[in-house]
PDB file of C-alpha atoms and ligand atoms in Angstrom:
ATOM      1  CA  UNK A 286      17.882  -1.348  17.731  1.00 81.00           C
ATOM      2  CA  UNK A 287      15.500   0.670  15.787  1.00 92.00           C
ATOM      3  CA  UNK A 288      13.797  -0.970  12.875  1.00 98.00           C
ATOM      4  CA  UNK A 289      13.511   0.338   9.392  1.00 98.00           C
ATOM      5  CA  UNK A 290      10.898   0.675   7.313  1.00 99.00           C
ATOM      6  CA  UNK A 291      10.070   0.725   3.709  1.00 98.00           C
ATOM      7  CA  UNK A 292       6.802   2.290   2.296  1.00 99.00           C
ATOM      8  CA  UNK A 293       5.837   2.471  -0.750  1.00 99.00           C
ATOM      9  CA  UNK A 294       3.640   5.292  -2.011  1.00 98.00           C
ATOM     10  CA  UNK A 295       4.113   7.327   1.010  1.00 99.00           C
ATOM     11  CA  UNK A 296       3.509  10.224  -0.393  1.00 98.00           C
ATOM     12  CA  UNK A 297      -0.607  10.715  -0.295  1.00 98.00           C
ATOM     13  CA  UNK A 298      -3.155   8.435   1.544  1.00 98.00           C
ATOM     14  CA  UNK A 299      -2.514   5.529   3.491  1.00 99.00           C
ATOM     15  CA  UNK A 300       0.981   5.184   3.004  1.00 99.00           C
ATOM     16  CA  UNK A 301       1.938   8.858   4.199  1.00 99.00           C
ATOM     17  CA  UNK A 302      -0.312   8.411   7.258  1.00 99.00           C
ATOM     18  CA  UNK A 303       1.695   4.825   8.176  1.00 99.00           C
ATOM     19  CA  UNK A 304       4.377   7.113   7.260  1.00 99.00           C
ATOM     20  CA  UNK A 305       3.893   9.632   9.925  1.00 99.00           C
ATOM     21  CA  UNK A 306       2.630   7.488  12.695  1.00 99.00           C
ATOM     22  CA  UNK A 307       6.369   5.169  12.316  1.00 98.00           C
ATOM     23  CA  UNK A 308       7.767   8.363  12.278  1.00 98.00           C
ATOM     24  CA  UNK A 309       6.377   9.624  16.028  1.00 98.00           C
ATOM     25  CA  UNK A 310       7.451   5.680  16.737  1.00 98.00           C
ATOM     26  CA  UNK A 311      10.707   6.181  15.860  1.00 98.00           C
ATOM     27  CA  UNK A 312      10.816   3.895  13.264  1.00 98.00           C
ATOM     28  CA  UNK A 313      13.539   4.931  10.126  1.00 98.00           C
ATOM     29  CA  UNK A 314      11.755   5.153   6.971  1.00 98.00           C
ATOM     30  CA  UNK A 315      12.408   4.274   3.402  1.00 98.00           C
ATOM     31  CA  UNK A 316       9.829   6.729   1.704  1.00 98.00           C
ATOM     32  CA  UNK A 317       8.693   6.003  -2.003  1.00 98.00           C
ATOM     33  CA  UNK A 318       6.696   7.554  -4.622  1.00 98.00           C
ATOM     34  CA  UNK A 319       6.802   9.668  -7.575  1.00 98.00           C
ATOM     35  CA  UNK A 320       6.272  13.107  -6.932  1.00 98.00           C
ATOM     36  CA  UNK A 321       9.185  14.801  -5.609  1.00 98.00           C
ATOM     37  CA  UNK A 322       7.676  18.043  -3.225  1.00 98.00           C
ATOM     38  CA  UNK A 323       5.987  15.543  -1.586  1.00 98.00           C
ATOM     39  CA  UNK A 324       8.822  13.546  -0.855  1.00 98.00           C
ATOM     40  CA  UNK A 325      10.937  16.805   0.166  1.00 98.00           C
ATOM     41  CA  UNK A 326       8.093  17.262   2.420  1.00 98.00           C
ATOM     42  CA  UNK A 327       7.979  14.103   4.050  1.00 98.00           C
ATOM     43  CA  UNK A 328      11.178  14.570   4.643  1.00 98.00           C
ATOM     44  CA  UNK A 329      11.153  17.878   6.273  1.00 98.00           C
ATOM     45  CA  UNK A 330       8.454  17.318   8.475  1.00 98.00           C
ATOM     46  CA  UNK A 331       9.921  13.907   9.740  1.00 98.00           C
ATOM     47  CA  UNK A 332      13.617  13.818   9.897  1.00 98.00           C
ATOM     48  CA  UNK A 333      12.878  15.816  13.508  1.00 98.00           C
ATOM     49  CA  UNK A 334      11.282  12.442  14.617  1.00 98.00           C
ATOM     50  CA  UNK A 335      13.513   9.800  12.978  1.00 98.00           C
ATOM     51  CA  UNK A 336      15.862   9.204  10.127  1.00 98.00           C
ATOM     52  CA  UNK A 337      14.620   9.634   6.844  1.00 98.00           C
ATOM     53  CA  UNK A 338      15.205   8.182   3.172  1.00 98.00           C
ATOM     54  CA  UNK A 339      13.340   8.958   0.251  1.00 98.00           C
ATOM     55  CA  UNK A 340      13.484   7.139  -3.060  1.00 98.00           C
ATOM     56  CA  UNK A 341      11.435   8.303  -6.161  1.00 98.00           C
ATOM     57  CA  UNK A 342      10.765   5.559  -8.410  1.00 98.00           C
ATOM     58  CA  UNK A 343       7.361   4.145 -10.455  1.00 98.00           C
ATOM     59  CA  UNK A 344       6.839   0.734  -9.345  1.00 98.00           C
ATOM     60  CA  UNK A 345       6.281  -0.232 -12.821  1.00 98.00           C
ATOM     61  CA  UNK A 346      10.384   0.627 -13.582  1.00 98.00           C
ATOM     62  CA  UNK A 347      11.866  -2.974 -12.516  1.00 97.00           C
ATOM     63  CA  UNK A 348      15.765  -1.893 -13.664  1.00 96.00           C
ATOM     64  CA  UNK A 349      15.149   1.254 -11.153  1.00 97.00           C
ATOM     65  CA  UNK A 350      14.047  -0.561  -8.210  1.00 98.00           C
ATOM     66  CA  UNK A 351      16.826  -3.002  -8.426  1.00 95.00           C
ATOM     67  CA  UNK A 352      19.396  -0.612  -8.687  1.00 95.00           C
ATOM     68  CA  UNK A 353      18.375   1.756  -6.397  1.00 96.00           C
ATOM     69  CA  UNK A 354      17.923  -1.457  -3.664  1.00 95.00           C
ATOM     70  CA  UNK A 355      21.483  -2.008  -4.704  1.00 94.00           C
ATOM     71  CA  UNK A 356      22.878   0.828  -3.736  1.00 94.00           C
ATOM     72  CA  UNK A 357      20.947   1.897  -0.630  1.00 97.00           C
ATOM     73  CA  UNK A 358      23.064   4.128   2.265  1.00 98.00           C
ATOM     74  CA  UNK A 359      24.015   1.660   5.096  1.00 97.00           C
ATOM     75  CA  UNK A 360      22.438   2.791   7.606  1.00 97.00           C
ATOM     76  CA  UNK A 361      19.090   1.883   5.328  1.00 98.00           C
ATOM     77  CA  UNK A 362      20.242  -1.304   3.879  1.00 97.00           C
ATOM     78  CA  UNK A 363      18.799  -3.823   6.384  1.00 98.00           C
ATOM     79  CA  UNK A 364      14.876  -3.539   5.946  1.00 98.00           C
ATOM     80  CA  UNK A 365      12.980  -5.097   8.551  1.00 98.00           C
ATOM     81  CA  UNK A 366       9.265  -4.036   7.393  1.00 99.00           C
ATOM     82  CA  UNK A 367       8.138  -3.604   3.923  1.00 99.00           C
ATOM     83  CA  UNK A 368       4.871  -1.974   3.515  1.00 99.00           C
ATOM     84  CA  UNK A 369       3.711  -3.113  -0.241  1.00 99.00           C
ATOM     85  CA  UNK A 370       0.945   0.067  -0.246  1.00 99.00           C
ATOM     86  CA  UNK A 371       1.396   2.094  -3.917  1.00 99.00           C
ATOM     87  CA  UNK A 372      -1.655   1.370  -6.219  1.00 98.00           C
ATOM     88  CA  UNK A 373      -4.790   2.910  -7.107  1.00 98.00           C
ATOM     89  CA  UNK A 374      -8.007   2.407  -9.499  1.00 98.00           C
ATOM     90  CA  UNK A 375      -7.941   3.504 -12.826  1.00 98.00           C
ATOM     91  CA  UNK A 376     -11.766   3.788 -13.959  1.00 98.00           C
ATOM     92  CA  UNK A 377     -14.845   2.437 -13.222  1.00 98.00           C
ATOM     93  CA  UNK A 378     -16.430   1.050 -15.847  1.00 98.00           C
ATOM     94  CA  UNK A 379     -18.390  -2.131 -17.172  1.00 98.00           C
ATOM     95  CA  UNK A 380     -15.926  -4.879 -19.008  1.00 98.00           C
ATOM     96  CA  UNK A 381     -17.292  -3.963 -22.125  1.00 98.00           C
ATOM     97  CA  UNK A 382     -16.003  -0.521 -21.865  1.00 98.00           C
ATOM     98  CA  UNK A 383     -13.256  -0.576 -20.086  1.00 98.00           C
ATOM     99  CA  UNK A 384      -9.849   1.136 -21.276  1.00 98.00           C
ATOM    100  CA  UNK A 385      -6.609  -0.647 -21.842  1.00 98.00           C
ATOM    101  CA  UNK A 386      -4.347   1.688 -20.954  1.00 98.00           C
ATOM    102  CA  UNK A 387      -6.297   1.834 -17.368  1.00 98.00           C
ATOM    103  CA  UNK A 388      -6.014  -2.025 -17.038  1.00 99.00           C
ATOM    104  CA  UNK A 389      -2.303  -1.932 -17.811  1.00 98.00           C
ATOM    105  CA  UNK A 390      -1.445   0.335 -15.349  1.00 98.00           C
ATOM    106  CA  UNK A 391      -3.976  -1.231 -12.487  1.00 98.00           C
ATOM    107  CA  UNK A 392      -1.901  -4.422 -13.479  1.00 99.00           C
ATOM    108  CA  UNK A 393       1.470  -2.857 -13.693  1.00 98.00           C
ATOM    109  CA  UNK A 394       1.330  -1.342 -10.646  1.00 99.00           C
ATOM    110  CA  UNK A 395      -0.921  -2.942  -8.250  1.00 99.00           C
ATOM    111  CA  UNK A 396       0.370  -6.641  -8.995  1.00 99.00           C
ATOM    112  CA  UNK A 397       3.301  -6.471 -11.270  1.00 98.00           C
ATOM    113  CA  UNK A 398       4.699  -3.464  -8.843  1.00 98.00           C
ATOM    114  CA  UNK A 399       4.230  -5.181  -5.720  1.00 98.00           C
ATOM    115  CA  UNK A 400       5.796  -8.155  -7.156  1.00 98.00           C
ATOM    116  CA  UNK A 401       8.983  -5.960  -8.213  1.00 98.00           C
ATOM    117  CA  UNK A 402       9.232  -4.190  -4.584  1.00 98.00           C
ATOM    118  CA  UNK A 403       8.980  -7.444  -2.964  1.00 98.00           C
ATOM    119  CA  UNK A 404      11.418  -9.446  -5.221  1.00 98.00           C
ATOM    120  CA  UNK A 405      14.389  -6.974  -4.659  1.00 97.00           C
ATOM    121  CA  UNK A 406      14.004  -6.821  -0.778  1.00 98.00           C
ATOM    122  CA  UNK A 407      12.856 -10.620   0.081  1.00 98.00           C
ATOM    123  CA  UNK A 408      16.299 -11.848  -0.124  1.00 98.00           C
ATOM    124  CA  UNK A 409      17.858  -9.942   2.612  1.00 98.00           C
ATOM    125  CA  UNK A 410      15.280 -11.083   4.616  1.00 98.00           C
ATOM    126  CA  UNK A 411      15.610 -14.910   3.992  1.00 98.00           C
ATOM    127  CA  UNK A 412      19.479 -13.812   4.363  1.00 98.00           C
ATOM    128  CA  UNK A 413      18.532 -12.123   8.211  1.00 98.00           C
ATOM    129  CA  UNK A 414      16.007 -14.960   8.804  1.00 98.00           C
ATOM    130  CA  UNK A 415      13.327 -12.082   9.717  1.00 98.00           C
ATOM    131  CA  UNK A 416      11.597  -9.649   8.128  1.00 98.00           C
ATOM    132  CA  UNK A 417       7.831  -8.133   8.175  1.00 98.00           C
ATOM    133  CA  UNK A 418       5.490  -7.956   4.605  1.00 99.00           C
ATOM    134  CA  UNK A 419       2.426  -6.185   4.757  1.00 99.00           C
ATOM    135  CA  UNK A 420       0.393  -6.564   1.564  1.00 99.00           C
ATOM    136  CA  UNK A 421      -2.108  -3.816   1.137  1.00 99.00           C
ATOM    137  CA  UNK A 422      -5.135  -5.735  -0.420  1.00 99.00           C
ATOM    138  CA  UNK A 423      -8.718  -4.349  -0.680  1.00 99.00           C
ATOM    139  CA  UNK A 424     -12.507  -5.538   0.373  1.00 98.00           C
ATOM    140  CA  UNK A 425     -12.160  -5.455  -3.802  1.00 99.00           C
ATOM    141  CA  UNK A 426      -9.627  -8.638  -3.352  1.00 99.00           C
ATOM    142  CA  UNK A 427     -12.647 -10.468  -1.569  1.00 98.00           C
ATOM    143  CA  UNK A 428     -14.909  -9.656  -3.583  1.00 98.00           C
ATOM    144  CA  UNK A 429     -15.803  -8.159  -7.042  1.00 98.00           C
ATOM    145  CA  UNK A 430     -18.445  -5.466  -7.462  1.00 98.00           C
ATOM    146  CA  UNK A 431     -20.102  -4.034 -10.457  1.00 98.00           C
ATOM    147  CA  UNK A 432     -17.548  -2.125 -12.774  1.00 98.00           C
ATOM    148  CA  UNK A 433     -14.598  -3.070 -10.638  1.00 98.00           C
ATOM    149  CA  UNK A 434     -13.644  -5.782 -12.479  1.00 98.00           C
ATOM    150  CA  UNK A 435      -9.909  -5.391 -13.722  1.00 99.00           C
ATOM    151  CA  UNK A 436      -9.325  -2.875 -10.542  1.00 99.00           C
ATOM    152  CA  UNK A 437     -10.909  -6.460  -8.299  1.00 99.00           C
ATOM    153  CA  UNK A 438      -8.989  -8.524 -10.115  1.00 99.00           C
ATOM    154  CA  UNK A 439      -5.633  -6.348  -9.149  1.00 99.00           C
ATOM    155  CA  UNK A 440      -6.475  -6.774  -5.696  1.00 99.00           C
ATOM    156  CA  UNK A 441      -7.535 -10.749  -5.671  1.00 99.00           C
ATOM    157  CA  UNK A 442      -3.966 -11.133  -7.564  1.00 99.00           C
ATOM    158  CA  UNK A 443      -2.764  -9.381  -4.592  1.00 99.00           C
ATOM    159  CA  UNK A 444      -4.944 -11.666  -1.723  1.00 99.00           C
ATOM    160  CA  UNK A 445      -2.865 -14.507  -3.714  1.00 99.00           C
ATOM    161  CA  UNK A 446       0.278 -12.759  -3.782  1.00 99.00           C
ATOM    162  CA  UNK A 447       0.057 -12.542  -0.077  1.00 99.00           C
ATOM    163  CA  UNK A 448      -1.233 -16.042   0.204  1.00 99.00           C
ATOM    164  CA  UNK A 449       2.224 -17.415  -1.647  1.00 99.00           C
ATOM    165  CA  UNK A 450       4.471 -15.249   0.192  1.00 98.00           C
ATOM    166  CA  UNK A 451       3.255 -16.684   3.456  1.00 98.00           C
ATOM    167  CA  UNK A 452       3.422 -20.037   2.117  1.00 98.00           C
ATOM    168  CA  UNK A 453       7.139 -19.805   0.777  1.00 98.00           C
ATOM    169  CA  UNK A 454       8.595 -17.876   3.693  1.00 98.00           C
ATOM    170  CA  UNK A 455       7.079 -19.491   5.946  1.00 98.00           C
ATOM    171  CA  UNK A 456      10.148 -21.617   6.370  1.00 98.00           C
ATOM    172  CA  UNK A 457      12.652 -18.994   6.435  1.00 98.00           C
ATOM    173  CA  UNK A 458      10.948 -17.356   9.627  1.00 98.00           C
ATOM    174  CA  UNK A 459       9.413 -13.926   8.107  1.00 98.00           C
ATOM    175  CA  UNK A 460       6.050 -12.220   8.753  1.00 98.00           C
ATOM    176  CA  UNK A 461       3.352 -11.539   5.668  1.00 99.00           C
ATOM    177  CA  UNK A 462      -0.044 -10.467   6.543  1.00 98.00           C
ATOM    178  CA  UNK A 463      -2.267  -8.669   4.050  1.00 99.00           C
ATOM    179  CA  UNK A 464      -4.702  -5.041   5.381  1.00 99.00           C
ATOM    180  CA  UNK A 465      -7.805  -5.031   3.321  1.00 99.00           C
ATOM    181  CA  UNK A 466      -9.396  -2.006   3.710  1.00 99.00           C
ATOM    182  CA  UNK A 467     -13.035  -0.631   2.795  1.00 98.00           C
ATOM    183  CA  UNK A 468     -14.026   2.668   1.596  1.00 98.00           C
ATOM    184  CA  UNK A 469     -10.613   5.027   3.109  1.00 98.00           C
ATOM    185  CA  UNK A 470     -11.222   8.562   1.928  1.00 98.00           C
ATOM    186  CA  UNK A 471      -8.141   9.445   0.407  1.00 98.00           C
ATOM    187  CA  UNK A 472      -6.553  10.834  -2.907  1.00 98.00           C
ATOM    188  CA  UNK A 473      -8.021   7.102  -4.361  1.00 98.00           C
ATOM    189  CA  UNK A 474     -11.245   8.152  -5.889  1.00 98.00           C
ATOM    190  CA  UNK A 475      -9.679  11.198  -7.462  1.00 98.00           C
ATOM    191  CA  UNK A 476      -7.452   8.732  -9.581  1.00 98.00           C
ATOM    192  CA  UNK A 477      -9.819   7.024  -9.874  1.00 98.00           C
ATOM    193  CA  UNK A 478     -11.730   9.321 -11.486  1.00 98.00           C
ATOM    194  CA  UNK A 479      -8.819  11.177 -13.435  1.00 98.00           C
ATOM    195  CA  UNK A 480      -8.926  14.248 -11.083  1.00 98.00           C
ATOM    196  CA  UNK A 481     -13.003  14.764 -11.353  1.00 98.00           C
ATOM    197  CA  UNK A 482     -12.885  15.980  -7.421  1.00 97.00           C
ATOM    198  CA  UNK A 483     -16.595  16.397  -7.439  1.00 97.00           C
ATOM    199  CA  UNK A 484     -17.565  12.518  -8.801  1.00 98.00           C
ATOM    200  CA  UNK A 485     -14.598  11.529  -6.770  1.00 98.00           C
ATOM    201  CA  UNK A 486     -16.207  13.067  -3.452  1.00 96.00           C
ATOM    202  CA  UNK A 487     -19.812  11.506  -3.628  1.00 97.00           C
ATOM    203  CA  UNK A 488     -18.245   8.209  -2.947  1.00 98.00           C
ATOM    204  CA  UNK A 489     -17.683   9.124   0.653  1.00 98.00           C
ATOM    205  CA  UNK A 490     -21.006  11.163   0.759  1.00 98.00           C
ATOM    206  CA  UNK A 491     -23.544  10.125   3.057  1.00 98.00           C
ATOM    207  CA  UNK A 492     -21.939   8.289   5.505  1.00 98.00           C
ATOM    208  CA  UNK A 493     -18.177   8.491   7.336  1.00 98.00           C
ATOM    209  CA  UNK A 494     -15.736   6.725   5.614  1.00 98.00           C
ATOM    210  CA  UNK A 495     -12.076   5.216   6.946  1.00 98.00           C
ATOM    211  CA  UNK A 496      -9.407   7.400   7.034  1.00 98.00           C
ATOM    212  CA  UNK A 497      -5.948   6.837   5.949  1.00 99.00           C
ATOM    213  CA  UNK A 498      -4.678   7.173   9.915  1.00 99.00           C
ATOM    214  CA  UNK A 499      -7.608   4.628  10.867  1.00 99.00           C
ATOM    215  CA  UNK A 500      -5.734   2.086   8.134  1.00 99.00           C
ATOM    216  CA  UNK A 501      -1.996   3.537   9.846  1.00 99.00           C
ATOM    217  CA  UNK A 502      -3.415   2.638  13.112  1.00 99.00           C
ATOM    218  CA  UNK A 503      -3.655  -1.153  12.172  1.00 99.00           C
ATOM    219  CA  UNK A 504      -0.908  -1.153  10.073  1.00 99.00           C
ATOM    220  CA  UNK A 505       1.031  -0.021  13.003  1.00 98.00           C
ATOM    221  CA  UNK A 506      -0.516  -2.681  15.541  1.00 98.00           C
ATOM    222  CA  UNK A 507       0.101  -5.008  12.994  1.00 98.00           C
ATOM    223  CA  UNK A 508       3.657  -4.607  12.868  1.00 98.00           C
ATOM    224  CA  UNK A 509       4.156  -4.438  16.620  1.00 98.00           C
ATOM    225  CA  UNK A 510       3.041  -7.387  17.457  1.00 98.00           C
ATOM    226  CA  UNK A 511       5.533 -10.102  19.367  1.00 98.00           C
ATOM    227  CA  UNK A 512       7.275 -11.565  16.975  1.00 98.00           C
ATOM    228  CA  UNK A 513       5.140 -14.864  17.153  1.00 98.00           C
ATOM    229  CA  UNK A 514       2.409 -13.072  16.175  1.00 98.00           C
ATOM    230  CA  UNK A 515       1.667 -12.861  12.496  1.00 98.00           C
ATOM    231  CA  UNK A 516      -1.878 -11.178  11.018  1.00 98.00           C
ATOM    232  CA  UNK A 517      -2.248 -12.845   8.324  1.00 98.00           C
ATOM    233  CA  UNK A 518      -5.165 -11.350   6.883  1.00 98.00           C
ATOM    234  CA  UNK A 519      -7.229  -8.442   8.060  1.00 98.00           C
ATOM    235  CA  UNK A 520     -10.596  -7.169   6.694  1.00 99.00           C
ATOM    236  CA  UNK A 521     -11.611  -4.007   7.869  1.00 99.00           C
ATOM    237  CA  UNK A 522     -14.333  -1.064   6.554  1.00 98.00           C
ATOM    238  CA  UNK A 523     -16.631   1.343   7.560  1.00 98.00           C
ATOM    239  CA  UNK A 524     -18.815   1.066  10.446  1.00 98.00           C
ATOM    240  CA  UNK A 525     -21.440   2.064   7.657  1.00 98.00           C
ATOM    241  CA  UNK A 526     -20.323  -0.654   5.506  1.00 98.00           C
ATOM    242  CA  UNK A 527     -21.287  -4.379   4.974  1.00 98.00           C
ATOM    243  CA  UNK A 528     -19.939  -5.303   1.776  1.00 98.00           C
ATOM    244  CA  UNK A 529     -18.800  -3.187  -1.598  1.00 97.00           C
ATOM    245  CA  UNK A 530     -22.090  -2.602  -2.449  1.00 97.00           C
ATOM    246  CA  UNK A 531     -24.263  -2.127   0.544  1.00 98.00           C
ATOM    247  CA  UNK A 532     -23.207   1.037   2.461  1.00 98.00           C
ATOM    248  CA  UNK A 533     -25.798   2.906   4.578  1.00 98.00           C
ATOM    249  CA  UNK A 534     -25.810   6.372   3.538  1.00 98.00           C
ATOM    250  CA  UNK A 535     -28.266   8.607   4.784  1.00 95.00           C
TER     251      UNK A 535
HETATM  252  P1  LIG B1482      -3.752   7.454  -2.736  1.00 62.22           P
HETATM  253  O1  LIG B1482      -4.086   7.747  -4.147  1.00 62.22           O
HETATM  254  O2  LIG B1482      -3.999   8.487  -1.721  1.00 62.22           O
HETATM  255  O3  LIG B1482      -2.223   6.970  -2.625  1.00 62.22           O
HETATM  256  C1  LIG B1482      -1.663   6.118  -3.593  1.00 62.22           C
HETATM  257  C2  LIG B1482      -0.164   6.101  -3.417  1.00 62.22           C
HETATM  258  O4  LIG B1482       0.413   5.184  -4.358  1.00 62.22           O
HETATM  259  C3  LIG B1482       0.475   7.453  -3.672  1.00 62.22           C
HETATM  260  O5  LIG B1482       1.469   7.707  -2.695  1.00 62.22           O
HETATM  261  C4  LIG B1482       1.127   7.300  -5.039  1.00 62.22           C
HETATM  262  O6  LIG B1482       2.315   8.076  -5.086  1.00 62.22           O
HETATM  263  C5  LIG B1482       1.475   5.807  -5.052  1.00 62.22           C
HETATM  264  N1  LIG B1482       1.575   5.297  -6.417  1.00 62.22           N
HETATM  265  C6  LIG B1482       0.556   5.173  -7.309  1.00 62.22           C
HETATM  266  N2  LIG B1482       1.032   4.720  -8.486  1.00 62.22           N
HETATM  267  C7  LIG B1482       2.380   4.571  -8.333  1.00 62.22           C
HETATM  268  C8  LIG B1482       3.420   4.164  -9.193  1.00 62.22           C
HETATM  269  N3  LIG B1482       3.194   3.812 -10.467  1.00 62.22           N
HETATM  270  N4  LIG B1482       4.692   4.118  -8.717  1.00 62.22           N
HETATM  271  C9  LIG B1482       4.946   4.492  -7.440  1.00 62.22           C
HETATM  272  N5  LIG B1482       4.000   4.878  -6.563  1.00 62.22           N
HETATM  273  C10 LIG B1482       2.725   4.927  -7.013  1.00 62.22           C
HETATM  274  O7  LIG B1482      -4.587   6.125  -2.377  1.00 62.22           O
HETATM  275  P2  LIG B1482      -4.694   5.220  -1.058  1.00 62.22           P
HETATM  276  O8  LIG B1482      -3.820   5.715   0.007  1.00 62.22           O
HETATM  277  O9  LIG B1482      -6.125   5.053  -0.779  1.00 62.22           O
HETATM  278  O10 LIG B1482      -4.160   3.839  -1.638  1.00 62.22           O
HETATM  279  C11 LIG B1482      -3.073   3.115  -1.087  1.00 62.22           C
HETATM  280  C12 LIG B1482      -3.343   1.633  -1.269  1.00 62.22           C
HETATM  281  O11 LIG B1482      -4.531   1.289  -0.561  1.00 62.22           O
HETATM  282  C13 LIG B1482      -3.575   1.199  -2.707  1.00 62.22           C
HETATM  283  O12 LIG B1482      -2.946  -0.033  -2.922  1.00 62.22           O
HETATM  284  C14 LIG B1482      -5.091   1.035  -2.783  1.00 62.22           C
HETATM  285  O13 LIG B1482      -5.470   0.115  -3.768  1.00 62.22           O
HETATM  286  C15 LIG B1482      -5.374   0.524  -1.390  1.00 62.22           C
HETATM  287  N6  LIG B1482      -6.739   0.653  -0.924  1.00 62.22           N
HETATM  288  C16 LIG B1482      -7.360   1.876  -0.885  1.00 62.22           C
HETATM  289  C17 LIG B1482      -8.661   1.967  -0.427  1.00 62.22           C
HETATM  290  C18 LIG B1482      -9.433   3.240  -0.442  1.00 62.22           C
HETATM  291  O14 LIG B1482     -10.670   3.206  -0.344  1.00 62.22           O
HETATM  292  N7  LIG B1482      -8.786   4.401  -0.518  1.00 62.22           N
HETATM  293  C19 LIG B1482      -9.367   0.784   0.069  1.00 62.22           C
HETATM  294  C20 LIG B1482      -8.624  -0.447  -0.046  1.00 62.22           C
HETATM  295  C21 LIG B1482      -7.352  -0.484  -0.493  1.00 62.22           C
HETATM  296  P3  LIG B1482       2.847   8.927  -6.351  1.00 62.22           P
HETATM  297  O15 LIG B1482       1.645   9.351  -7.129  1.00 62.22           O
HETATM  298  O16 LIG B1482       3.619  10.048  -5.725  1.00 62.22           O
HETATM  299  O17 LIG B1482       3.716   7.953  -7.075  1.00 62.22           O
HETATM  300  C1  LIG B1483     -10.685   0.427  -2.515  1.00 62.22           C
HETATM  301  C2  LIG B1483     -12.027   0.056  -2.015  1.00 62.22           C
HETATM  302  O1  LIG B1483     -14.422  -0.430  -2.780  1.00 62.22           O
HETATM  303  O2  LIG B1483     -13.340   1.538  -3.684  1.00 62.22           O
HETATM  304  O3  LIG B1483      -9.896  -0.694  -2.714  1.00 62.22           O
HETATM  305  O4  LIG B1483     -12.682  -0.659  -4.423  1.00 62.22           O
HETATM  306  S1  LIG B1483     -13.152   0.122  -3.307  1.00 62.22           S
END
């Protein structure tokens, strides 16, 4: 039987390239994110390869989630894979300087988000007995690097997150693993940034980043593994890259 597949922000980055790459593997999709044409999109260019859902939802909107997992088509309802991918940096900027409305929403939606997703689809799969969470951490959940403080902190919240799911459903037979990616060049940097395309493009100057289908690729290996076989926790960056702050650009 074909498995189904939830994704959240699928609509830029990482999550649209996992997106595509289920599709051509015939995996059904559950397709989230805010922005509507890209949605549509999604789900003109990949109904051909498999049957498509989209939802449009902001993490942060708890009541929405839960009643829009409540009333999910049929043919949808059973989700077997849960890809916990929406979030992005809000700023870069020392402690002292930092803006509240950017930690908020790297809070909101990175942990707080992830947390919501998770809560209204974990209990059909302790109901099933099986199910597959993939946590989309960071190399800034390992460690913390200048100015990335509140953004780090998101992601270490999220390390743990993954952590305690494993622990807890550990006895009702489901899957968590966590992907930590390096530097991907994706859409990241420009919200990062607030849409300043030229700062957001020296970050990936000098040397070849990930891209978002290198992070799919995994993503995808990870989830077709035998069912025995659980990643737990995957670290993965740039050739160029040894840690957040040392990346050799020439
Ligand atoms: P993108 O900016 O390209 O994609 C982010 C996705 O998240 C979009 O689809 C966006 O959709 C969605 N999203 C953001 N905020 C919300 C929200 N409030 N509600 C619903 N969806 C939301 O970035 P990436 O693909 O790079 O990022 C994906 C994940 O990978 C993030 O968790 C990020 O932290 C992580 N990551 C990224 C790395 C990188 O270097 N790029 C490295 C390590 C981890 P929409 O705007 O339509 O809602
Ligand atoms: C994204 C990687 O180093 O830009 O999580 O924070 S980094």
């Amino acid at each position: 039987m074909k498995k189904t597949a939830l994704i959240t922000g699928a609509t830029s980055g990482i999550g649209k390239a996992t997106a595509e790459l289920f599709a051509a593997n015939g995996i059904q999709l559950i397709l989230c994110g805010r922005r509507q044409e890209r949605l549509n999109q999604l789900q003109t260019d990949l109904s051909p390869l498999t049957k498509v859902l989209t939802l449009n939802f902001d993490v942060r909107d708890r009541s929405a989630i839960a009643k829009t997992m409540e009333t999910l088509p049929d043919e949808f309802s059973n989700i077997d894979i849960l890809v916990n991918n929406a979030g992005n940096a809000h700023g870069l900027n020392t402690i002292d300087k930092g803006s509240l409305d950017d930690w908020d929403a790297m809070l909101d939606i990175n942990v707080k988000g992830l947390l919501y997703i998770s809560k209204a689809i974990i209990p059909q799969m302790v109901a099933r007995k099986s199910g597959h969470i993939i946590n989309i951490g960071s190399t800034a959940g390992k460690e913390v690097y200048p100015k990335g403080n509140v953004y780090c902190a998101s992601k270490h919240a999220v390390d743990a997150i993954n952590q305690g799911m494993r622990i807890d459903l550990n006895a009702h037979g489901i899957r968590v693993g966590a992907v930590n990616p390096g530097l991907v060049e994706t859409e990241f940097s420009n919200v990062r940034f607030k849409g300043d395309e030229a700062r957001a493009q020296t970050v990936y100057r000098g040397f070849q980043a990930l891209k978002a289908e290198d992070i799919a690729d995994i993503i995808h290996f990870v989830v077709t593994r035998p069912y025995h076989v659980n990643i737990a926790d995957l670290v993965v960056m740039p050739t160029a890259q040894a840690s957040s702050t040392i990346i050799n650009k020439v």
